[in-house]
XYZ file of C-alpha atoms in Angstrom:
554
model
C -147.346 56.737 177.198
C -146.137 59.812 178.521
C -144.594 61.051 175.081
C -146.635 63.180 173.124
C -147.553 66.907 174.215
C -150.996 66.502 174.928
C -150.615 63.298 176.661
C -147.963 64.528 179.224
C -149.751 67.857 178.940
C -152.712 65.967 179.905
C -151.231 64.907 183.317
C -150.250 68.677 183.935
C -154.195 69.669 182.390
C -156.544 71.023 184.908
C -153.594 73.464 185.484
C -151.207 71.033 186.932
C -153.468 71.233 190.324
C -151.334 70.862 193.196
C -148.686 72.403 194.710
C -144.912 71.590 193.889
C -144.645 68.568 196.111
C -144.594 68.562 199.783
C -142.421 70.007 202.150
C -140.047 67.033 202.515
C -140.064 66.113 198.890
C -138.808 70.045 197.705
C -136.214 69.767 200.448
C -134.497 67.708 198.256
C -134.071 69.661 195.332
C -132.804 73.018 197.597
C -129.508 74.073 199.435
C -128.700 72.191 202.585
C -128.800 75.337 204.560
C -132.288 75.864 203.280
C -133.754 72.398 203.673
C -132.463 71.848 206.823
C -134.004 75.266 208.201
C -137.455 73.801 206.470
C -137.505 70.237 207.230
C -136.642 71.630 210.976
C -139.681 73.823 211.239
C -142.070 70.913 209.547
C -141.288 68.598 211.994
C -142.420 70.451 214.933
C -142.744 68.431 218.286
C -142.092 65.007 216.900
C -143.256 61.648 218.484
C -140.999 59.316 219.109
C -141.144 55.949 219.782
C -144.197 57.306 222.395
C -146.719 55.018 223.832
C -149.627 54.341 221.884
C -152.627 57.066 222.940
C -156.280 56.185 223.314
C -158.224 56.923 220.392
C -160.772 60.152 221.443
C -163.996 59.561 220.565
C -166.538 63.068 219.029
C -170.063 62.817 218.120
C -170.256 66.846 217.220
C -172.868 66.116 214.353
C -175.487 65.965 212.769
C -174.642 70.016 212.710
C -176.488 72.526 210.410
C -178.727 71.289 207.229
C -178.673 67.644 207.067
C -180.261 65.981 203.480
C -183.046 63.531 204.083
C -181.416 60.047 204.074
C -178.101 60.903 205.245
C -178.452 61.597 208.952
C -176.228 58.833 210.172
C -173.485 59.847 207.744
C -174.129 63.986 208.780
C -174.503 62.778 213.121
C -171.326 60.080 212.913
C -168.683 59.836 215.529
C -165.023 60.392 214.502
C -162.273 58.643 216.331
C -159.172 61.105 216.601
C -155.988 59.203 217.050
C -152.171 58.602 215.960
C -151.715 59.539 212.438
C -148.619 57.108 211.763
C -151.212 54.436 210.406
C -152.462 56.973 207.755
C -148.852 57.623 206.184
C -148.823 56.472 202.513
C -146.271 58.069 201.292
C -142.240 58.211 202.935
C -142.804 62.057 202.254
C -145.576 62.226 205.114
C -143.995 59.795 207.781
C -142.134 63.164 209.672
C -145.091 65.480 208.758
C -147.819 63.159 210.295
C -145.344 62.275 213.386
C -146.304 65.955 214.425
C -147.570 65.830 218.188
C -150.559 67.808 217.365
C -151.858 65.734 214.455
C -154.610 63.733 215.167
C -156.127 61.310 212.216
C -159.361 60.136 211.787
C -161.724 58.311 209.418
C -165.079 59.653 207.595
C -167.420 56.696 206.719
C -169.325 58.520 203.294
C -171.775 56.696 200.586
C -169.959 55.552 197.874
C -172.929 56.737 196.092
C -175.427 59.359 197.178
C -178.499 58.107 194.839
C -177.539 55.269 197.193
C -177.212 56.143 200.632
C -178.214 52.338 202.289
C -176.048 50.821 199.597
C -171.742 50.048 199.806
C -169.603 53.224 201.769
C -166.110 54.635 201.636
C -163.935 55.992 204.001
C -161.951 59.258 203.675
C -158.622 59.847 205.953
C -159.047 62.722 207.852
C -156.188 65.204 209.867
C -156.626 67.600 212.673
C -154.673 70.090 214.177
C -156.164 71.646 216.929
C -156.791 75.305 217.254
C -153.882 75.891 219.748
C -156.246 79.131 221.465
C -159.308 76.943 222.615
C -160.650 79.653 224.009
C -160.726 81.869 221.048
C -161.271 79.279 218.583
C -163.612 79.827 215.481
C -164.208 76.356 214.273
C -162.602 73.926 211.835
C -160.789 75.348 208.646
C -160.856 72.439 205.969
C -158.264 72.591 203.554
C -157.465 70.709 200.393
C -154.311 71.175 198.168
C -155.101 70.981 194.454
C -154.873 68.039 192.329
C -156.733 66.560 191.673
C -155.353 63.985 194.082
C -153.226 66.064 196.690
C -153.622 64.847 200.121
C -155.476 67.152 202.535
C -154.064 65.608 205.266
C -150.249 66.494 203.798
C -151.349 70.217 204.367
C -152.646 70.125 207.281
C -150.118 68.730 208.396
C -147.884 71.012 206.632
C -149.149 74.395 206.876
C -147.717 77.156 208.672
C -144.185 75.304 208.647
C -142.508 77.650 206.785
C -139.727 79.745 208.620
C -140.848 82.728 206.555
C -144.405 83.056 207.867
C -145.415 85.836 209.650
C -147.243 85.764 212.842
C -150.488 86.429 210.893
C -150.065 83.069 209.600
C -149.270 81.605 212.975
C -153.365 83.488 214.082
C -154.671 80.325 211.306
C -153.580 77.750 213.794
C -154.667 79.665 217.070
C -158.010 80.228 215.847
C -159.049 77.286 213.942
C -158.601 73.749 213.965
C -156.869 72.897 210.730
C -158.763 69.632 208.959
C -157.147 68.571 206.049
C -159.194 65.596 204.130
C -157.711 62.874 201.554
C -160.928 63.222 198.795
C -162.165 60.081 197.679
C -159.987 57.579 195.831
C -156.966 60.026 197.473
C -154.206 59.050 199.592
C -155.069 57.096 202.900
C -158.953 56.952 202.025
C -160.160 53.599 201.350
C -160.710 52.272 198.506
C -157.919 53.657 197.027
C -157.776 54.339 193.147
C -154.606 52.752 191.954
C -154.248 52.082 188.414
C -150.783 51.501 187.806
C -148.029 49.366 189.600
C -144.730 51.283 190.385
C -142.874 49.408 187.913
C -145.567 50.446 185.426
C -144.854 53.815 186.121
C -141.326 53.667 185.414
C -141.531 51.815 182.251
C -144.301 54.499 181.557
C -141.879 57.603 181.536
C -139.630 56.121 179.512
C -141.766 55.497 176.792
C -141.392 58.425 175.090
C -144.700 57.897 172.278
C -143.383 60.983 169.948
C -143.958 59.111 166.783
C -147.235 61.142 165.308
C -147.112 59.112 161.738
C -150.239 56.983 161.810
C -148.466 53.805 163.104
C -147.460 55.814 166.117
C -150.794 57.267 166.762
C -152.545 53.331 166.661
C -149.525 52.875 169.630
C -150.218 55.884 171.335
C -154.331 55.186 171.375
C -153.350 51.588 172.179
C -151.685 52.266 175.377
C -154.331 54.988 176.752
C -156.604 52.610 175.733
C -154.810 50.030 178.104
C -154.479 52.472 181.031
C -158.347 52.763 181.078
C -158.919 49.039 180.961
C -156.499 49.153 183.864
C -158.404 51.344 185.570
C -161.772 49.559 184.841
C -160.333 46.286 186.217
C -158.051 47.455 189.390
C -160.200 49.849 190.441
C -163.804 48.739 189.455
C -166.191 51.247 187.608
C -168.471 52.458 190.776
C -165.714 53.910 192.470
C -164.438 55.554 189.168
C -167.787 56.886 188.526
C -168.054 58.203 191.718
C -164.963 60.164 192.086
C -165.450 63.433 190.956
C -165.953 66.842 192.397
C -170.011 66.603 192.050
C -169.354 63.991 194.618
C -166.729 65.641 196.718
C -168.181 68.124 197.632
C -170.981 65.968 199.265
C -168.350 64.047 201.242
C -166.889 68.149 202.432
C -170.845 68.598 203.541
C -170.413 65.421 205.826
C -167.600 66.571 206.934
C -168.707 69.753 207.855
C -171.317 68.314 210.001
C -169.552 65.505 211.810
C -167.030 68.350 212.660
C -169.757 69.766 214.355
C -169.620 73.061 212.197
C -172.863 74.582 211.285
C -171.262 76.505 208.441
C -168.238 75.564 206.482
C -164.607 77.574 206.721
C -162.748 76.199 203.485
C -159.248 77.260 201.944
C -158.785 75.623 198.732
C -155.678 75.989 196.773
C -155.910 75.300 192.763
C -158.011 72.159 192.078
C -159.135 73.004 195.796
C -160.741 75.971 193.820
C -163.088 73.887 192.057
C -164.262 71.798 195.287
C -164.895 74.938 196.379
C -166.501 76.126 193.605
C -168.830 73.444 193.545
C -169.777 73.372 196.862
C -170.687 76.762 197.026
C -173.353 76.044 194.267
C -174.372 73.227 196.136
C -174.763 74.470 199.837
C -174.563 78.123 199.227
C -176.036 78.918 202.528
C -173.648 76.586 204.459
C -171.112 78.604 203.542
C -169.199 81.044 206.762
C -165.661 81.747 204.763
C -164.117 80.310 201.690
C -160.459 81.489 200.695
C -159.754 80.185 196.987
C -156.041 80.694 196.025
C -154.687 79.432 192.544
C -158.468 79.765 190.784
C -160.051 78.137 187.725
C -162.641 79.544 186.051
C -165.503 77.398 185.769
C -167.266 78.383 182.544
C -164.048 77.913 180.868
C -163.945 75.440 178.056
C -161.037 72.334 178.986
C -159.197 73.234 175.728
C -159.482 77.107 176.227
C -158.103 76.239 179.857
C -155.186 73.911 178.623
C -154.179 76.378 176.013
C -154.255 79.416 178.638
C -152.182 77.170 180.619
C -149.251 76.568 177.987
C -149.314 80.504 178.085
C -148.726 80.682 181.513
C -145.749 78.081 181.375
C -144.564 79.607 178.406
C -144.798 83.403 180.509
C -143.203 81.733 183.829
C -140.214 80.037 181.516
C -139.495 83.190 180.254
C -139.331 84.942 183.365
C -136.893 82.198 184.875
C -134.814 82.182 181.990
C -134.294 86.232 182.721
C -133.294 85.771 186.063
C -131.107 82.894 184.816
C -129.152 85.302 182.224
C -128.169 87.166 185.521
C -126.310 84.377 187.078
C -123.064 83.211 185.889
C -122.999 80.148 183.255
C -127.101 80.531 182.719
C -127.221 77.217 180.671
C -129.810 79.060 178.363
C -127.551 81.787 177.211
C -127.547 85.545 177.551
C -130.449 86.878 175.142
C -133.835 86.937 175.421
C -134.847 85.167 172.185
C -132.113 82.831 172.916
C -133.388 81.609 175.627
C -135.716 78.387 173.605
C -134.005 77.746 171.040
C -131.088 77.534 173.014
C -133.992 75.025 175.686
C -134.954 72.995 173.081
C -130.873 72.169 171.915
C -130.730 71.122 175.361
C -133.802 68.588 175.210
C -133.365 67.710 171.558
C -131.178 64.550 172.543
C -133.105 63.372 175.243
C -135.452 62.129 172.403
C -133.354 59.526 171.031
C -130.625 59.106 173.896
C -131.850 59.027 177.484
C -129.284 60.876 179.975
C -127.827 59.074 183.179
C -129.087 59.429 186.472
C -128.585 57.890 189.946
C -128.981 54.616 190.722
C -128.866 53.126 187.245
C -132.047 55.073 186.173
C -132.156 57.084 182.768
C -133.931 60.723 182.230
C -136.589 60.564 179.439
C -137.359 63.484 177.494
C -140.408 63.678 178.632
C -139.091 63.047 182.430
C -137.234 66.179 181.670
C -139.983 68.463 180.651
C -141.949 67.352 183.380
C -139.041 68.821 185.692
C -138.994 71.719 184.105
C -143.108 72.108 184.547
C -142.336 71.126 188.477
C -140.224 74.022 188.874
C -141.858 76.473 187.210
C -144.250 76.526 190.583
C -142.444 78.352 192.832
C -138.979 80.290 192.149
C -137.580 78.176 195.239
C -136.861 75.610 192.123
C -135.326 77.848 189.729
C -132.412 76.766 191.583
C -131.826 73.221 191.104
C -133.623 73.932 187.285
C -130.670 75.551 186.521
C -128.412 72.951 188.046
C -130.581 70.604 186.442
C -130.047 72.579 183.070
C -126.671 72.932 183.419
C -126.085 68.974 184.194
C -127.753 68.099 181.249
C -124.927 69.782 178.907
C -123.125 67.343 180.602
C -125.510 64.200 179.689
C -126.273 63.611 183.550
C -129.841 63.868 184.831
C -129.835 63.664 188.526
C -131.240 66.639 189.376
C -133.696 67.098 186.395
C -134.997 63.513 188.044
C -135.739 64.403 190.965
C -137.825 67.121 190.117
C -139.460 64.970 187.952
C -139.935 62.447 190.809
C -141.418 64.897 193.060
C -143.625 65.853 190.489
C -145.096 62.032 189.432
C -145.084 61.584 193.426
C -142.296 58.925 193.454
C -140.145 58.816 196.807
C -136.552 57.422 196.848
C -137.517 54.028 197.552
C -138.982 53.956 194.362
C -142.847 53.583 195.125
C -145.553 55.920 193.665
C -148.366 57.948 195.505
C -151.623 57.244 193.569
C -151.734 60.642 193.411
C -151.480 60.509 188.993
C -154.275 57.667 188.892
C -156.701 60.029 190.338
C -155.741 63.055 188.615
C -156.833 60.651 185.751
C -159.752 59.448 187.001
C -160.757 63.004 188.228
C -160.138 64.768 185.181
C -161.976 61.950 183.125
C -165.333 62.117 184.662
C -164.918 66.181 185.453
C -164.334 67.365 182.034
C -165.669 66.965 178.463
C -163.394 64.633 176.460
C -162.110 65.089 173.162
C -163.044 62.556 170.626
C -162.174 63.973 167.907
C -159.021 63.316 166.380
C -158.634 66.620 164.126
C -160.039 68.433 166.903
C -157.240 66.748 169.611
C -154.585 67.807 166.351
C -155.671 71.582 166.648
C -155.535 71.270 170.681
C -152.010 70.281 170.251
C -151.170 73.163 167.771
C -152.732 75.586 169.795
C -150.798 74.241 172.984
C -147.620 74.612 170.913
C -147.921 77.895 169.993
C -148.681 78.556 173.284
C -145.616 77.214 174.813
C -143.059 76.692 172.287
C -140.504 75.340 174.727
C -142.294 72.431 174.744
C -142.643 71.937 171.236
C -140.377 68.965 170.648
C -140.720 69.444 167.342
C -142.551 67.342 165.968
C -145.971 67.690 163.989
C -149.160 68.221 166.047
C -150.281 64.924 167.371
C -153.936 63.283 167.136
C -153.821 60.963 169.456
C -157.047 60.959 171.672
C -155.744 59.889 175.592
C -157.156 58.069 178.082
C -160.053 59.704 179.210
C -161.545 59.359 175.587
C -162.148 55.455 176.087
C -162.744 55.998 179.797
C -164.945 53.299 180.972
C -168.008 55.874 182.727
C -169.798 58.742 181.820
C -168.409 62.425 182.932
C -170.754 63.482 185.858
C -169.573 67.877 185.784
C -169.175 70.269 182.915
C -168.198 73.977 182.861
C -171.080 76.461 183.706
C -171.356 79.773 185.428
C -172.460 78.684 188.987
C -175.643 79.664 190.506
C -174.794 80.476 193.960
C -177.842 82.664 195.581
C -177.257 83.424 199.267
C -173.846 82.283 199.114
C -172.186 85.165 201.388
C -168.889 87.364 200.182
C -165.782 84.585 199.631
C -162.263 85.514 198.467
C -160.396 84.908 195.663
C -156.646 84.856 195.610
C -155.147 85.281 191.988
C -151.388 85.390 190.855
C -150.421 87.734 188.041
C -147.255 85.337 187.026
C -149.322 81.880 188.016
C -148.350 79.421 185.621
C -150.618 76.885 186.012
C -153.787 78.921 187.067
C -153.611 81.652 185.079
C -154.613 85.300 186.531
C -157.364 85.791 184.410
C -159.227 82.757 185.612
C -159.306 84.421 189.245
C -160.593 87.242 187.681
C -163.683 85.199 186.725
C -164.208 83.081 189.567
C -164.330 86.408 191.748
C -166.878 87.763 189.083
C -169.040 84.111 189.070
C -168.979 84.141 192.877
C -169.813 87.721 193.205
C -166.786 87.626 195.732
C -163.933 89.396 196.590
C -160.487 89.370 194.151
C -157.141 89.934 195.955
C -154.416 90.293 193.661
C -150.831 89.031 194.258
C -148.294 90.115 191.878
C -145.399 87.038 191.428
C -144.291 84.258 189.372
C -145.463 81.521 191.415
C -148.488 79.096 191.936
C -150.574 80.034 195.327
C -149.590 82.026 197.702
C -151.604 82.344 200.739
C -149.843 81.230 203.994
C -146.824 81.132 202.280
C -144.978 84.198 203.707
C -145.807 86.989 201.824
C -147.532 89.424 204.544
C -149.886 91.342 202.612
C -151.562 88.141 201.211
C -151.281 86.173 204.714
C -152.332 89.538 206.639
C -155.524 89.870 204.265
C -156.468 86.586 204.263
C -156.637 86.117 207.774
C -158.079 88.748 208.723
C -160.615 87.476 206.150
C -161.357 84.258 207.686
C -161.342 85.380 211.461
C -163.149 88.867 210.837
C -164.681 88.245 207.979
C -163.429 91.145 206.645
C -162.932 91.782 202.855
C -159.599 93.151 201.350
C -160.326 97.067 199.726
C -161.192 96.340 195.802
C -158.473 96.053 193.614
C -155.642 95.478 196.235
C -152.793 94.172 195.017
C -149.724 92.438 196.943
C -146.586 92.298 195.723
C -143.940 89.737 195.517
């Protein structure tokens, strides 16, 4: 089900929204001497074996503007405790072990036309400001996706070696709240599609027959994934899942944090929460940081085929720093570089490679890696091992970037983190019906990015979210966001997923600010790079604006 371009494209759509795995999970595609000086840093002050704390018990709410009908949700207590019961992944079991985390649930309406009918819970994770004394307030963060955990990066951020102490001012200032979004992670219900072995079965089915009898299988199994969906999840939940509701659970939060105005940092998908919530509650808006943008007037299809671009633009610019290492797998010319790619793949289609453990590397496994590492040069790395392996018919490496990518630890089970970038992107977006119209998509996307054309013609085949059992509840429109005050717009000139322009016109919609980072890379605020980290914070403690046009450089 994961065969033809469009449909694995699909599951990289929305601009493949969330950052190249977490800390833990990249640590195993780098060199020891890196990963160990990472997975040191991440697991700062780790609790072990400890006695079990008291849960501490806030009522901080209701806090600002509260919506008639929703005071008990906006007023709620939150109990801050242990986070080790909110792990649901083996990739967050050190991260949430921090001594500082402190986890929490947010009781929501599953449905706000509904507010005395069925609730949800959303996990919650706090790091306090370490500087009580000069602290600002709560800084909510939430990764991309859709369906990165919030709580991951809070728990994560600022555990890079590299940061500067500008970076370090986040965590003195503010208490860092990262949220699982409905459906997400360790909120409750979760949405959960597929079973792990489902998954696996999934990514070797490679679907890249586009004659007629292989578009009728094709349909047939996204057909099947959306009756799975309908049954395993249920359709309230499903209809109830997208950012139009989101960003009414971030307004709860806001108030049972006891914040009168909201401090936000979204990172890609993150972009669009934000978005959306600044059309929503303009004017409970104190500082909003959005890094890795979408533009939200853009059509899905204009989007998808801007995207393939910006693959197509980061490929190329790993496959030049590639020629200048010894044995580049993709040769030593520029325009050799995907032919000499798509040799490499070409077999994969027929003849799955070996890889540890008995498993085999699909071809589309294998361009999925590929995608995974074209987020952050850290991963050219092990691509080019990868790369290099393959010649050699193994796939170890090429796996487990593709693991990391699909969310799939070593022990073989799945975050649900590609069932809600599903359901998400279903109800978010306007589907295509249209078969000749999905055909012209896939063209497009091809000449986009021809080193993922496998090679075949352009495929028809309509996915999932075109038998998708509720209606979509957003569509793309130039926000309306009166009174919202000046936010700030992070945009990377070699961003392959989010491509530049799109920051360009979510700084333009938002009447904000547009700081300009010049890398290959997707995101890049409190990452280590100084000018963006320096700006930024100084943005979200002072509330001071970067000069127009700046640009930071790589």
């Amino acid at each position: 089900m994961d065969g033809d371009l469009l449909a694995r494209i699909d599951l990289e759509s929305e601009a493949g929204q969330f950052s190249p795995g977490s800390i833990e999970q990249v640590n195993r595609l780098l060199t020891p001497a890196l990963a160990v000086l990472l997975l040191t840093t991440a697991c700062v002050n780790p609790i072990a074996g400890g006695p079990a704390e008291a849960v501490q018990v806030e009522q901080r709410g209701p806090a600002g503007a509260v919506p008639p009908g929703l005071e008990n949700f906006y007023g709620q207590r939150l109990g801050w405790g242990r986070c080790e019961g909110y792990v649901r992944g083996e990739d967050q079991a050190l991260a949430f072990a921090r001594r500082d985390a402190q986890c929490a649930r947010l009781t929501v309406p599953l449905d706000y036309a509904k507010p005395d009918g069925p609730t949800i819970s959303l996990g919650l994770l706090r790091r306090p400001a370490t500087e009580p004394a000069r602290r600002i307030g709560a800084l909510v963060l939430n990764p991309g996706g859709p369906g990165g955990s919030g709580m991951s990066a809070a728990a994560q951020l600022g555990a890079s070696p590299t940061a500067p102490g500008q970076r370090l001012e986040i965590s003195r200032r503010f208490d860092l709240v990262g949220f699982d979004p409905r459906g997400v992670g360790a909120s409750e219900p979760q949405v959960r599609c597929r079973t792990d072995a489902e998954r696996d079965a999934e990514r070797l089915d490679l679907d890249l027959d586009t004659s007629p009898a292989g578009i009728t299988q094709t349909e047939a199994e996204e057909k099947e994934l959306a009756t799975r969906c309908q049954q395993r999840v249920g359709e309230a939940l499903l209809a109830t899942v997208g950012t139009r509701d989101v960003v009414k659970d971030v307004d709860v939060l806001r108030s049972a944090l006891g914040e009168p105005k909201l401090n936000y940092l979204g990172y890609s998908y993150g972009t669009r929460i934000g978005t959306a919530y600044a059309e929503a509650f303009p004017g409970n808006v104190r500082a909003m940081i959005l890094d890795g943008a979408l533009d939200p007037d853009q059509d899905p299809a204009a989007e998808l085929v801007a995207q393939g671009a910006g693959f197509q633009k980061a490929f190329d610019t790993f496959a030049k720093d590639c020629r200048q290492q010894q044995a580049c797998p993709l040769g030593r010319t520029a325009e050799g570089a995907v032919p000499a790619f798509r040799a490499l793949m070409k077999p994969l289609t027929s003849t799955p490679a070996e890889a540890a453990g008995g498993r085999k590397l699909s071809y589309s496994d294998a361009t999925t890696a590929v995608i995974q590492a074209m987020y952050s040069q850290q991963l050219w790395e092990p691509l080019r091992t990868g790369l290099t392996e393959l010649k050699q018919g193994k796939g170890e490496t090429l796996m487990r970037l593709a693991d990391t990518y699909y969310g799939r630890g070593e022990d073989g089970k799945y975050s649900n983190l590609n069932d809600v970038f599903t359901a998400i992107r279903c109800v978010d977006d306007p589907r295509t019906t249209d078969p000749d119209q999905r055909r012209e998509l896939d063209r497009r996307y091809r000449a986009a990015a021809p080193f993922l054309d496998d090679g075949n013609p352009p495929s028809p085949a309509r996915d999932a979210c075109a038998f998708w059992p509720v209606p979509v509840t957003s569509r793309p429109h130039l926000p309306k966001v009166d009174g919202l005050p000046k936010v700030l717009v992070i945009s990377t000139t070699g961003d392959p997923a989010t491509p530049y322009q799109a920051g360009v016109e979510l700084a333009q919609a938002l009447n904000g600010a547009l700081l300009s980072f010049v890398g290959t890379q997707h995101t890049v605020f409190a990452q280590g790079n100084q000018c963006v980290d320096t700006a930024g914070t100084a943005y979200l403690t002072e509330l001071a604006l970067p000069a127009p046009d700046t640009r930071c450089i790589g």
